[in-house]
Amino acid sequence: MAESIIKRYYDTLGEGKLLATNCLDCEGYTFPPTTACEYCGSTDLEFIHLSGKGKLLFLSHGVAPPPNARFVDIAPYAYGHILLEEGVYVQGIVTGVKPEPEVLQEIYDRGPALVEPDIIELQGLKILAFKMV
Amino acid sequence: MRNKLRDGVSILGVGCSQFGDLLETPEIKGLSLQELTNQAVQEALADAGVDPLEIDAVFIGNAMVHSSQLPGTYSQLAKWLGMQFKSGVHFEAQCSTTNVGAAMAAMAIASGVYGKVLVIGFEATRTRAKELSPYEREPISTDQAWAWTDLAVNQAYSVPQGYEIFSTYNGLVALGYCRKYGISIEDYDRGMMEICRSRRLHGSMTPKAILQETLEDEAARLGFNDLKEFWESRYNPFVAWPSRVRNVVSVADGASAMVLGRSDEARSYSVSPVELLGFGIVYGDLPWYGSDPTVWPIDRMAWQRAYQMSGISPRDLDYIHTHDCSNICGICNLEIAGYIPEGKSLYYAMDGRMGYDADRPVSTHGGRHAFGHAWAASAGSDTYEAVLQMRGEAGKRQIKPWPETAAIHTHGYAMISTVLILRRC
Ligand SMILES: [Zn+2]
């Protein structure tokens, strides 16, 4: 039986690691991983792990009830735009932050903050979230 | 990429239904989607003065099959539209559908394959088919509508890990804009109120808009004398701080249509044909932006291709609509297009410069918030408005002098950036 890259990504998250691909032609990272390099289309790829450490550039939030039923227990949640130390941009839930204007304003005023992965489980799926360090 | 149309292509006629709710809005209440779509098609055919038998091909789009339950729209609507035995296809580019269809039609016509093409988009975002009934409909909840809509967004990774439109498409972009241009959150909110006020004024002058009440009238109806107090009240919560609910889309049921043909034959069909000078279409998966949320690569590339194909520059534009499902993304595109200087849109809004009667008119039908948003039909409604303005048929909201050159930009989830450049012949 073949294994989907998607399953492998989520299984790897369960081990606390972030699965990506490194392109052997252009050396670009594709995260999360797919079947082709997002920069040059090459399929000559190797799997690697990213640290997940990075900078939270901006932090906003969403609505409740959420569009996706998986998040019904945690919505509304803070959601951020993040630059990982490997140069990859990613967006995700930021835990431990109340999505209220005063809180978000303070974070915005302070400027970019360091974050690291906070892998959480919702309705049986491990997902990549972040927390401020 | 050659990026040229070999022959000239023009929009011969346009049509658009009332945007509203098939269960509530008097003009369309009780209609089926087949009949709603036919309203737009018959208007476009009559506007063009083109007989149904003259149409060579039909490109028909619908994005959310869950609510329409009409896949294979070409044949399912064929007899309703008087369009049996045509070439054609069902296609979708989500909220860019109808304008991507116009570009596809232009390529088909300029290549010499078809003479006249009918482009159609229709959508029900407020109502769905009721169980097994062939004609009854029922409301869709807002979160259900977004869940279906988000099927067009990265299903492997983004949606399962917490993506939602309001933060990614609005709040985070807004913060990027404020940081880049040193605009305070208070000024952002004030500018956004003025953008909304302008769109709602335009909606109040547009008989087919879903929201025809001005922002001032709504505030008064809800007991507020002071507009800013109303804007900051519990009636206008943040959907994604610092952006509020009145800076986002109003969902609608609706349909739009246009007839395109060769420019060298256009004059015999229309007193004032509008040429489709050029277009740019570029898509990309998430993330849509990197270090600068205000300038997305897909938008920059789409505008660049559209300007190159049409041979015009931003200075030539007399009218613009940019996709304002989220007002901040609309603003970013006004600035990428070069219609308003970078970082100045909120100040232009505060100075009243985006109105139909001002120097930089924007979205004179009310945009996605006031005119309403019926996914696959909306781009066609934007083009409809541009064509009316260019022909001097926009009634109370007519831009003077009539615009000669216009641009329409749309974002189709998730995400296809589409720009059309139109010029009055
Ligand atoms: Zn590569």
Coordinates of C-alpha atoms and ligand atoms in Angstrom, one line a residue:
Chain A
M1 CA 0.0 0.0 0.0
A2 CA 1.2 3.5 -0.9
E3 CA 1.4 6.2 1.8
S4 CA 0.1 9.7 1.0
I5 CA 2.5 12.6 1.8
I6 CA -0.4 14.2 3.6
K7 CA -0.7 11.3 6.0
R8 CA 3.0 11.3 6.5
Y9 CA 3.0 15.0 7.3
Y10 CA 0.3 14.6 10.0
D11 CA 2.0 11.5 11.4
T12 CA 5.3 13.3 11.6
L13 CA 3.6 16.2 13.4
G14 CA 2.5 13.6 16.0
E15 CA 6.2 13.0 16.6
G16 CA 6.8 16.7 17.1
K17 CA 8.4 17.3 13.8
L18 CA 7.6 19.5 10.7
L19 CA 7.9 17.6 7.5
A20 CA 9.0 19.6 4.4
T21 CA 10.8 18.9 1.1
N22 CA 14.1 20.2 -0.1
C23 CA 14.4 20.6 -3.9
L24 CA 17.5 19.0 -5.2
D25 CA 17.4 21.2 -8.3
C26 CA 16.8 24.7 -6.8
E27 CA 17.3 24.0 -3.1
G28 CA 13.9 25.6 -2.3
Y29 CA 11.9 24.3 0.7
T30 CA 8.2 23.3 0.1
F31 CA 6.3 23.4 3.4
P32 CA 4.0 21.6 4.0
P33 CA 5.3 19.0 1.6
T34 CA 3.8 18.2 -1.8
T35 CA 4.7 16.2 -4.9
A36 CA 6.6 19.0 -6.6
C37 CA 8.9 21.9 -5.7
E38 CA 6.7 25.1 -5.3
Y39 CA 9.5 27.2 -6.9
C40 CA 10.6 25.2 -10.0
G41 CA 8.2 22.3 -10.3
S42 CA 11.0 19.7 -9.9
T43 CA 10.0 16.3 -8.5
D44 CA 13.6 15.6 -7.5
L45 CA 13.0 16.1 -3.8
E46 CA 14.2 14.9 -0.4
F47 CA 12.2 15.0 2.8
I48 CA 13.6 17.2 5.6
H49 CA 12.4 18.5 8.9
L50 CA 12.0 22.2 9.7
S51 CA 12.6 23.5 13.3
G52 CA 9.3 25.3 13.4
K53 CA 11.0 28.2 15.2
G54 CA 10.4 31.6 13.8
K55 CA 9.0 35.1 14.1
L56 CA 5.4 36.0 14.5
L57 CA 5.0 39.0 12.2
F58 CA 1.2 39.7 12.6
L59 CA -1.5 38.3 14.8
S60 CA -5.3 38.6 14.2
H61 CA -8.2 36.2 14.8
G62 CA -11.2 34.6 13.3
V63 CA -14.9 34.1 14.1
A64 CA -17.1 31.8 16.1
P65 CA -18.7 29.6 15.1
P66 CA -15.8 28.7 12.8
P67 CA -16.3 27.6 9.2
N68 CA -14.6 24.3 10.0
A69 CA -16.3 22.1 12.6
R70 CA -13.0 20.8 13.8
F71 CA -12.3 24.1 15.6
V72 CA -15.7 24.6 17.2
D73 CA -14.3 24.2 20.7
I74 CA -11.5 26.7 20.4
A75 CA -13.1 29.4 18.2
P76 CA -12.6 32.3 18.0
Y77 CA -8.8 31.8 18.1
A78 CA -5.8 33.9 17.4
Y79 CA -4.2 33.3 14.0
G80 CA -0.8 34.5 12.9
H81 CA 1.5 35.2 10.0
I82 CA 4.8 33.6 10.7
L83 CA 8.3 33.6 9.1
L84 CA 10.2 30.4 10.1
E85 CA 13.9 30.6 10.6
E86 CA 14.4 28.5 7.4
G87 CA 12.8 31.4 5.4
V88 CA 9.4 29.7 4.9
Y89 CA 6.2 31.7 5.5
V90 CA 3.4 29.9 7.3
Q91 CA 0.1 30.8 8.9
G92 CA -1.4 29.1 11.9
I93 CA -3.2 29.2 15.2
V94 CA -1.3 30.9 18.0
T95 CA -2.2 29.4 21.4
G96 CA -2.3 31.1 24.7
V97 CA -3.5 34.4 23.4
K98 CA -7.0 35.8 24.0
P99 CA -8.2 37.1 20.6
E100 CA -9.3 40.5 22.1
P101 CA -8.5 43.9 20.6
E102 CA -6.5 45.1 23.6
V103 CA -4.3 42.0 23.7
L104 CA -3.8 41.9 19.9
Q105 CA -3.0 45.7 19.9
E106 CA -0.3 45.2 22.6
I107 CA 1.3 42.3 20.5
Y108 CA 1.1 44.5 17.4
D109 CA 2.7 47.4 19.2
R110 CA 5.6 45.2 20.5
G111 CA 6.4 44.1 17.0
P112 CA 7.6 40.7 15.7
A113 CA 7.8 38.0 18.5
L114 CA 9.6 34.7 18.7
V115 CA 7.4 31.6 18.3
E116 CA 7.9 27.9 18.4
P117 CA 5.6 25.0 17.5
D118 CA 2.8 24.0 19.8
I119 CA 1.4 20.9 18.3
I120 CA -2.2 20.4 19.4
E121 CA -4.8 17.7 18.8
L122 CA -8.3 18.5 17.7
Q123 CA -10.9 15.8 16.9
G124 CA -8.2 13.2 16.4
L125 CA -5.9 15.2 14.2
K126 CA -2.5 16.6 15.2
I127 CA -2.2 20.1 13.8
L128 CA 0.6 22.7 13.8
A129 CA -0.1 25.6 16.1
F130 CA 2.5 28.0 17.5
K131 CA 3.1 29.6 20.9
M132 CA 5.1 32.7 21.8
V133 CA 8.3 32.0 23.7
Chain B
M1 CA 4.0 34.1 -23.3
R2 CA 2.9 36.2 -26.2
N3 CA 0.2 37.9 -24.1
K4 CA -1.6 39.4 -27.1
L5 CA -5.1 39.0 -28.5
R6 CA -4.7 38.5 -32.3
D7 CA -8.0 40.2 -33.1
G8 CA -10.1 42.8 -31.2
V9 CA -12.8 41.5 -28.9
S10 CA -15.7 43.6 -27.5
I11 CA -18.4 43.2 -24.9
L12 CA -21.6 43.5 -27.0
G13 CA -24.1 43.3 -24.1
V14 CA -24.3 42.8 -20.4
G15 CA -27.0 41.5 -18.0
C16 CA -27.3 41.1 -14.2
S17 CA -30.1 39.9 -12.0
Q18 CA -31.1 41.5 -8.7
F19 CA -28.6 40.4 -6.1
G20 CA -30.5 39.2 -3.0
D21 CA -32.1 36.2 -1.4
L22 CA -34.3 33.8 -3.3
L23 CA -36.4 33.3 -0.2
E24 CA -36.8 37.0 0.8
T25 CA -35.9 39.7 -1.8
P26 CA -39.2 40.7 -3.5
E27 CA -37.8 41.0 -7.0
I28 CA -36.5 37.4 -7.1
K29 CA -38.4 35.7 -4.2
G30 CA -39.7 32.3 -5.3
L31 CA -37.6 32.0 -8.5
S32 CA -35.5 28.9 -9.3
L33 CA -31.8 29.3 -10.1
Q34 CA -32.7 28.4 -13.7
E35 CA -35.0 31.4 -13.9
L36 CA -32.7 33.8 -12.0
T37 CA -29.9 33.0 -14.4
N38 CA -32.2 33.5 -17.4
Q39 CA -33.0 37.0 -16.2
A40 CA -29.4 37.9 -16.6
V41 CA -29.0 36.1 -19.9
Q42 CA -32.1 37.7 -21.5
E43 CA -30.9 41.2 -20.4
A44 CA -27.5 40.6 -21.9
L45 CA -28.9 39.3 -25.2
A46 CA -31.4 42.2 -25.5
D47 CA -28.6 44.6 -24.6
A48 CA -26.4 43.2 -27.3
G49 CA -29.3 43.0 -29.8
V50 CA -28.1 39.4 -30.5
D51 CA -30.5 36.6 -31.3
P52 CA -30.0 33.4 -29.3
L53 CA -29.4 31.5 -32.6
E54 CA -26.3 33.7 -33.2
I55 CA -24.5 32.5 -30.1
D56 CA -21.8 30.0 -31.0
A57 CA -20.6 29.0 -27.5
V58 CA -21.7 29.2 -23.9
F59 CA -19.2 29.3 -21.0
I60 CA -21.3 28.9 -17.8
G61 CA -19.9 29.1 -14.3
N62 CA -21.1 28.1 -10.9
A63 CA -18.8 27.6 -7.9
M64 CA -20.8 26.1 -5.1
V65 CA -22.5 23.0 -6.4
H66 CA -23.7 22.2 -2.8
S67 CA -26.2 24.9 -2.9
S68 CA -27.1 25.0 -6.6
Q69 CA -27.1 21.2 -7.0
L70 CA -26.7 21.9 -10.7
P71 CA -23.5 20.4 -12.0
G72 CA -23.3 20.0 -15.8
T73 CA -24.9 23.4 -16.0
Y74 CA -24.5 23.6 -19.8
S75 CA -27.2 21.0 -20.4
Q76 CA -29.2 21.6 -17.2
L77 CA -29.7 25.2 -18.2
A78 CA -29.7 24.8 -22.0
K79 CA -33.5 24.9 -22.4
W80 CA -34.1 27.5 -19.8
L81 CA -31.7 29.9 -21.5
G82 CA -32.7 29.1 -25.1
M83 CA -29.2 27.7 -25.6
Q84 CA -29.6 24.2 -26.9
F85 CA -27.0 22.6 -29.2
K86 CA -24.2 25.1 -28.5
S87 CA -20.5 24.5 -27.9
G88 CA -19.6 25.2 -24.3
V89 CA -18.5 24.1 -20.9
H90 CA -19.2 24.5 -17.2
F91 CA -16.2 26.1 -15.6
E92 CA -15.4 27.9 -12.4
A93 CA -12.8 30.3 -11.0
Q94 CA -14.8 30.9 -7.9
C95 CA -15.3 34.7 -7.4
S96 CA -13.4 35.5 -10.6
T97 CA -15.5 33.1 -12.6
T98 CA -17.4 35.4 -15.0
N99 CA -14.3 37.6 -15.8
V100 CA -12.1 34.5 -16.4
G101 CA -15.0 33.5 -18.7
A102 CA -14.7 36.8 -20.5
A103 CA -11.0 36.2 -21.0
M104 CA -11.7 32.6 -22.3
A105 CA -14.3 34.0 -24.6
A106 CA -11.9 36.6 -25.9
M107 CA -9.3 34.0 -26.6
A108 CA -11.8 31.8 -28.4
I109 CA -13.1 34.7 -30.5
A110 CA -9.7 36.2 -31.3
S111 CA -8.5 32.8 -32.4
G112 CA -11.3 32.7 -35.0
V113 CA -13.0 29.6 -33.6
Y114 CA -16.2 31.3 -32.3
G115 CA -17.9 34.5 -33.4
K116 CA -20.1 35.2 -30.4
V117 CA -19.8 33.8 -26.9
L118 CA -22.2 34.0 -24.0
V119 CA -20.6 34.0 -20.6
I120 CA -22.7 33.3 -17.6
G121 CA -22.1 33.0 -13.8
F122 CA -24.7 32.2 -11.2
E123 CA -24.6 31.4 -7.5
A124 CA -26.7 30.8 -4.4
T125 CA -24.8 31.6 -1.3
R126 CA -27.9 32.3 0.9
T127 CA -30.2 29.5 -0.1
R128 CA -29.9 25.8 -1.1
A129 CA -32.2 23.3 -2.7
K130 CA -34.6 21.9 0.0
E131 CA -34.1 18.2 0.3
L132 CA -35.6 16.5 -2.7
S133 CA -37.8 19.3 -3.9
P134 CA -37.2 20.5 -7.5
Y135 CA -38.3 24.1 -6.7
E136 CA -38.3 24.7 -2.9
R137 CA -35.3 26.3 -1.3
E138 CA -34.1 26.8 2.3
P139 CA -31.6 29.1 4.0
I140 CA -28.0 28.2 4.4
S141 CA -26.3 29.2 7.7
T142 CA -23.3 31.5 7.4
D143 CA -20.8 29.0 8.8
Q144 CA -22.2 26.3 6.4
A145 CA -21.8 28.7 3.4
W146 CA -18.2 29.4 4.4
A147 CA -17.4 25.7 5.0
W148 CA -18.6 24.9 1.4
T149 CA -16.8 28.0 0.1
D150 CA -13.6 26.9 1.9
L151 CA -13.6 23.7 -0.1
A152 CA -11.8 25.8 -2.7
V153 CA -8.9 26.5 -0.2
N154 CA -6.0 24.1 0.4
Q155 CA -7.7 21.0 1.7
A156 CA -4.5 19.1 2.5
Y157 CA -3.0 21.5 5.0
S158 CA -4.5 24.9 5.4
V159 CA -8.1 24.3 6.2
P160 CA -7.5 21.3 8.5
Q161 CA -5.0 23.4 10.5
G162 CA -7.2 26.3 11.2
Y163 CA -7.3 28.5 8.1
E164 CA -10.2 30.9 7.9
I165 CA -10.9 33.7 5.5
F166 CA -11.3 36.6 8.0
S167 CA -7.8 36.6 9.4
T168 CA -5.8 35.5 6.3
Y169 CA -7.8 37.7 3.9
N170 CA -8.4 40.6 6.1
G171 CA -7.0 41.1 9.6
L172 CA -3.4 40.1 8.9
V173 CA -3.4 42.1 5.7
A174 CA -4.8 45.1 7.5
L175 CA -2.0 44.9 10.1
G176 CA 0.6 44.6 7.4
Y177 CA -0.8 47.7 5.7
C178 CA -0.8 49.8 9.0
R179 CA 2.7 48.7 9.8
K180 CA 4.0 49.4 6.3
Y181 CA 2.6 52.9 6.1
G182 CA 2.7 53.9 9.8
I183 CA -1.1 54.2 10.0
S184 CA -2.5 53.9 13.5
I185 CA -5.3 51.3 14.2
E186 CA -7.6 54.2 15.0
D187 CA -7.0 55.9 11.6
Y188 CA -7.4 52.5 9.9
D189 CA -10.8 52.1 11.5
R190 CA -11.8 55.6 10.6
G191 CA -10.7 55.1 7.0
M192 CA -12.5 51.8 6.8
M193 CA -15.7 53.5 8.0
E194 CA -15.4 56.0 5.2
I195 CA -14.8 53.2 2.6
C196 CA -18.0 51.5 3.9
R197 CA -19.9 54.8 3.8
S198 CA -18.9 55.3 0.2
R199 CA -19.9 51.7 -0.8
R200 CA -23.2 52.0 1.0
L201 CA -24.0 55.3 -0.6
H202 CA -23.3 53.6 -4.0
G203 CA -25.5 50.7 -3.0
S204 CA -28.3 53.0 -2.2
M205 CA -28.2 54.3 -5.7
T206 CA -28.1 50.9 -7.3
P207 CA -31.5 49.2 -7.7
K208 CA -30.0 45.7 -8.0
A209 CA -27.8 45.9 -4.9
I210 CA -28.6 43.7 -1.9
L211 CA -28.0 46.6 0.6
Q212 CA -29.7 49.8 -0.4
E213 CA -29.7 51.5 2.9
T214 CA -27.0 54.1 3.5
L215 CA -24.7 53.6 6.5
E216 CA -26.1 56.8 8.0
D217 CA -29.7 55.5 7.7
E218 CA -28.8 52.2 9.2
A219 CA -27.2 53.9 12.2
A220 CA -30.3 56.1 12.7
R221 CA -32.6 53.1 12.4
L222 CA -30.6 51.4 15.1
G223 CA -30.8 54.4 17.4
F224 CA -27.5 56.2 16.8
N225 CA -27.1 59.9 16.1
D226 CA -23.3 59.6 15.8
L227 CA -22.0 57.5 12.9
K228 CA -18.6 56.7 14.6
E229 CA -20.4 55.6 17.7
F230 CA -22.5 53.2 15.6
W231 CA -19.4 52.0 13.7
E232 CA -17.7 51.1 17.0
S233 CA -20.8 49.6 18.6
R234 CA -21.8 46.0 19.2
Y235 CA -23.7 46.1 15.8
N236 CA -20.3 46.2 14.0
P237 CA -18.0 43.7 15.8
F238 CA -14.5 42.8 14.7
V239 CA -14.4 39.7 12.4
A240 CA -10.7 39.8 12.4
W241 CA -9.2 42.6 14.4
P242 CA -8.6 45.4 13.3
S243 CA -11.3 44.7 10.7
R244 CA -15.0 44.8 11.3
V245 CA -18.0 43.0 9.8
R246 CA -19.1 46.0 7.7
N247 CA -15.8 45.8 5.8
V248 CA -16.6 42.4 4.4
V249 CA -18.8 40.7 1.9
S250 CA -22.6 40.5 2.1
V251 CA -23.5 37.1 0.7
A252 CA -26.2 37.0 -2.0
D253 CA -28.0 34.9 -4.6
G254 CA -27.4 36.3 -8.1
A255 CA -26.6 35.8 -11.7
S256 CA -24.8 37.8 -14.4
A257 CA -24.1 37.4 -18.1
M258 CA -22.3 39.0 -21.0
V259 CA -22.2 38.6 -24.8
L260 CA -18.8 39.0 -26.4
G261 CA -18.0 39.2 -30.1
R262 CA -15.5 40.5 -32.6
S263 CA -14.7 44.2 -32.4
D264 CA -14.8 44.7 -36.1
E265 CA -18.5 43.6 -36.0
A266 CA -19.3 45.3 -32.7
R267 CA -20.7 48.5 -34.1
S268 CA -23.5 46.8 -35.9
Y269 CA -24.7 45.4 -32.6
S270 CA -24.3 48.1 -30.0
V271 CA -24.4 51.9 -30.1
S272 CA -21.4 52.0 -27.8
P273 CA -19.5 48.8 -27.7
V274 CA -16.9 48.3 -25.0
E275 CA -13.6 46.7 -26.1
L276 CA -11.9 44.1 -23.9
L277 CA -8.4 45.5 -24.4
G278 CA -6.6 43.0 -22.2
F279 CA -6.6 40.8 -19.2
G280 CA -4.2 39.2 -16.7
I281 CA -4.9 36.0 -14.8
V282 CA -2.5 34.5 -12.2
Y283 CA -3.3 32.0 -9.5
G284 CA -1.4 30.8 -6.4
D285 CA -1.9 28.6 -3.4
L286 CA -1.4 29.8 0.2
P287 CA 0.4 31.6 1.6
W288 CA -0.7 34.4 -0.7
Y289 CA 1.9 36.8 0.7
G290 CA 5.3 36.8 2.4
S291 CA 7.0 39.7 4.2
D292 CA 4.6 42.3 2.8
P293 CA 0.9 41.3 3.1
T294 CA -0.1 44.3 1.1
V295 CA 1.5 43.2 -2.2
W296 CA 0.6 39.7 -3.4
P297 CA 2.7 38.3 -6.2
I298 CA -0.4 37.0 -8.0
D299 CA -1.9 40.5 -8.0
R300 CA 1.3 42.2 -9.2
M301 CA 1.6 39.7 -12.0
A302 CA -2.0 39.9 -13.0
W303 CA -2.0 43.7 -13.2
Q304 CA 1.3 43.7 -15.1
R305 CA 0.0 41.3 -17.7
A306 CA -3.3 43.1 -18.1
Y307 CA -1.5 46.5 -18.6
Q308 CA 1.0 44.9 -21.0
M309 CA -1.7 43.2 -23.2
S310 CA -3.9 46.3 -23.3
G311 CA -1.1 48.7 -23.9
I312 CA -2.4 51.2 -21.4
S313 CA -0.9 52.6 -18.2
P314 CA -2.5 53.3 -14.8
R315 CA -2.8 57.0 -15.7
D316 CA -5.4 56.0 -18.4
L317 CA -7.9 54.5 -15.9
D318 CA -11.1 56.5 -15.3
Y319 CA -12.9 53.9 -13.2
I320 CA -11.9 50.9 -11.2
H321 CA -13.3 48.0 -9.2
T322 CA -11.0 45.9 -7.1
H323 CA -12.2 42.8 -5.3
D324 CA -13.5 44.0 -2.0
C325 CA -14.8 40.8 -0.3
S326 CA -12.4 42.3 2.2
N327 CA -12.0 46.0 1.9
I328 CA -8.4 46.0 2.9
C329 CA -7.5 43.7 0.0
G330 CA -9.5 45.9 -2.3
I331 CA -7.4 48.9 -1.2
C332 CA -4.1 47.0 -1.7
N333 CA -5.2 46.4 -5.3
L334 CA -6.2 50.0 -5.9
E335 CA -2.6 50.8 -5.0
I336 CA -0.9 47.9 -6.9
A337 CA -3.0 49.0 -9.9
G338 CA -1.5 52.5 -9.5
Y339 CA -5.0 54.1 -9.3
I340 CA -4.3 55.5 -5.9
P341 CA -0.8 56.2 -4.6
E342 CA 0.7 53.6 -2.2
G343 CA -0.4 54.1 1.4
K344 CA -3.0 56.8 0.5
S345 CA -6.2 54.9 0.0
L346 CA -7.6 55.5 3.5
Y347 CA -6.9 59.2 3.3
Y348 CA -8.5 59.3 -0.1
A349 CA -11.5 57.6 1.5
M350 CA -11.6 60.1 4.4
D351 CA -11.4 63.0 1.9
G352 CA -14.4 61.5 -0.1
R353 CA -12.3 60.9 -3.2
M354 CA -13.6 57.4 -4.1
G355 CA -17.2 58.4 -4.7
Y356 CA -19.0 58.3 -8.1
D357 CA -18.9 62.1 -8.1
A358 CA -15.2 62.4 -7.0
D359 CA -11.9 62.3 -8.8
R360 CA -11.0 58.6 -8.2
P361 CA -14.3 56.7 -8.4
V362 CA -14.3 53.1 -7.1
S363 CA -16.9 50.4 -7.1
T364 CA -19.9 52.6 -7.9
H365 CA -22.4 49.7 -7.6
G366 CA -21.4 49.3 -4.0
G367 CA -18.9 46.5 -4.3
R368 CA -19.1 43.2 -2.5
H369 CA -20.4 44.7 0.7
A370 CA -23.3 46.7 -0.6
F371 CA -24.0 45.2 -4.1
G372 CA -23.5 41.8 -2.6
H373 CA -21.5 38.7 -3.4
A374 CA -22.8 35.8 -5.4
W375 CA -19.5 34.0 -5.9
A376 CA -19.5 33.0 -9.6
A377 CA -21.8 35.8 -10.7
S378 CA -20.0 38.6 -8.9
A379 CA -17.2 39.4 -11.4
G380 CA -19.8 39.7 -14.1
S381 CA -21.8 42.2 -11.9
D382 CA -18.6 44.3 -11.6
T383 CA -18.1 44.2 -15.4
Y384 CA -21.8 45.0 -15.8
E385 CA -21.4 48.2 -13.7
A386 CA -18.2 49.2 -15.6
V387 CA -20.0 48.8 -18.9
L388 CA -23.0 50.8 -17.7
Q389 CA -20.7 53.6 -16.5
M390 CA -18.8 53.7 -19.8
R391 CA -22.0 54.0 -21.8
G392 CA -23.5 56.6 -19.5
E393 CA -26.3 54.3 -18.3
A394 CA -25.6 54.2 -14.6
G395 CA -28.4 56.5 -13.5
K396 CA -28.1 58.5 -10.3
R397 CA -24.5 57.2 -9.7
Q398 CA -23.2 58.1 -13.2
I399 CA -19.6 59.2 -13.3
K400 CA -19.1 62.4 -15.2
P401 CA -17.6 62.6 -17.7
W402 CA -18.4 59.0 -18.6
P403 CA -15.3 56.8 -18.1
E404 CA -13.4 55.9 -21.2
T405 CA -11.1 53.3 -19.7
A406 CA -11.8 51.0 -16.8
A407 CA -10.3 48.1 -14.9
I408 CA -12.0 45.3 -13.0
H409 CA -10.0 43.2 -10.6
T410 CA -11.4 40.1 -8.9
H411 CA -10.1 37.5 -6.5
G412 CA -11.4 33.9 -7.0
Y413 CA -10.7 31.6 -4.1
A414 CA -8.1 30.5 -3.4
M415 CA -6.6 32.5 -5.1
I416 CA -6.9 33.5 -8.7
S417 CA -6.3 37.2 -9.4
T418 CA -8.0 38.4 -12.5
V419 CA -7.9 41.8 -14.2
L420 CA -9.9 43.0 -17.2
I421 CA -9.1 46.3 -19.0
L422 CA -12.1 47.8 -20.9
R423 CA -12.2 50.8 -23.2
R424 CA -15.2 52.5 -24.9
C425 CA -14.8 52.3 -28.6
Ligands
ZN1 ZN 12.9 23.6 -7.0

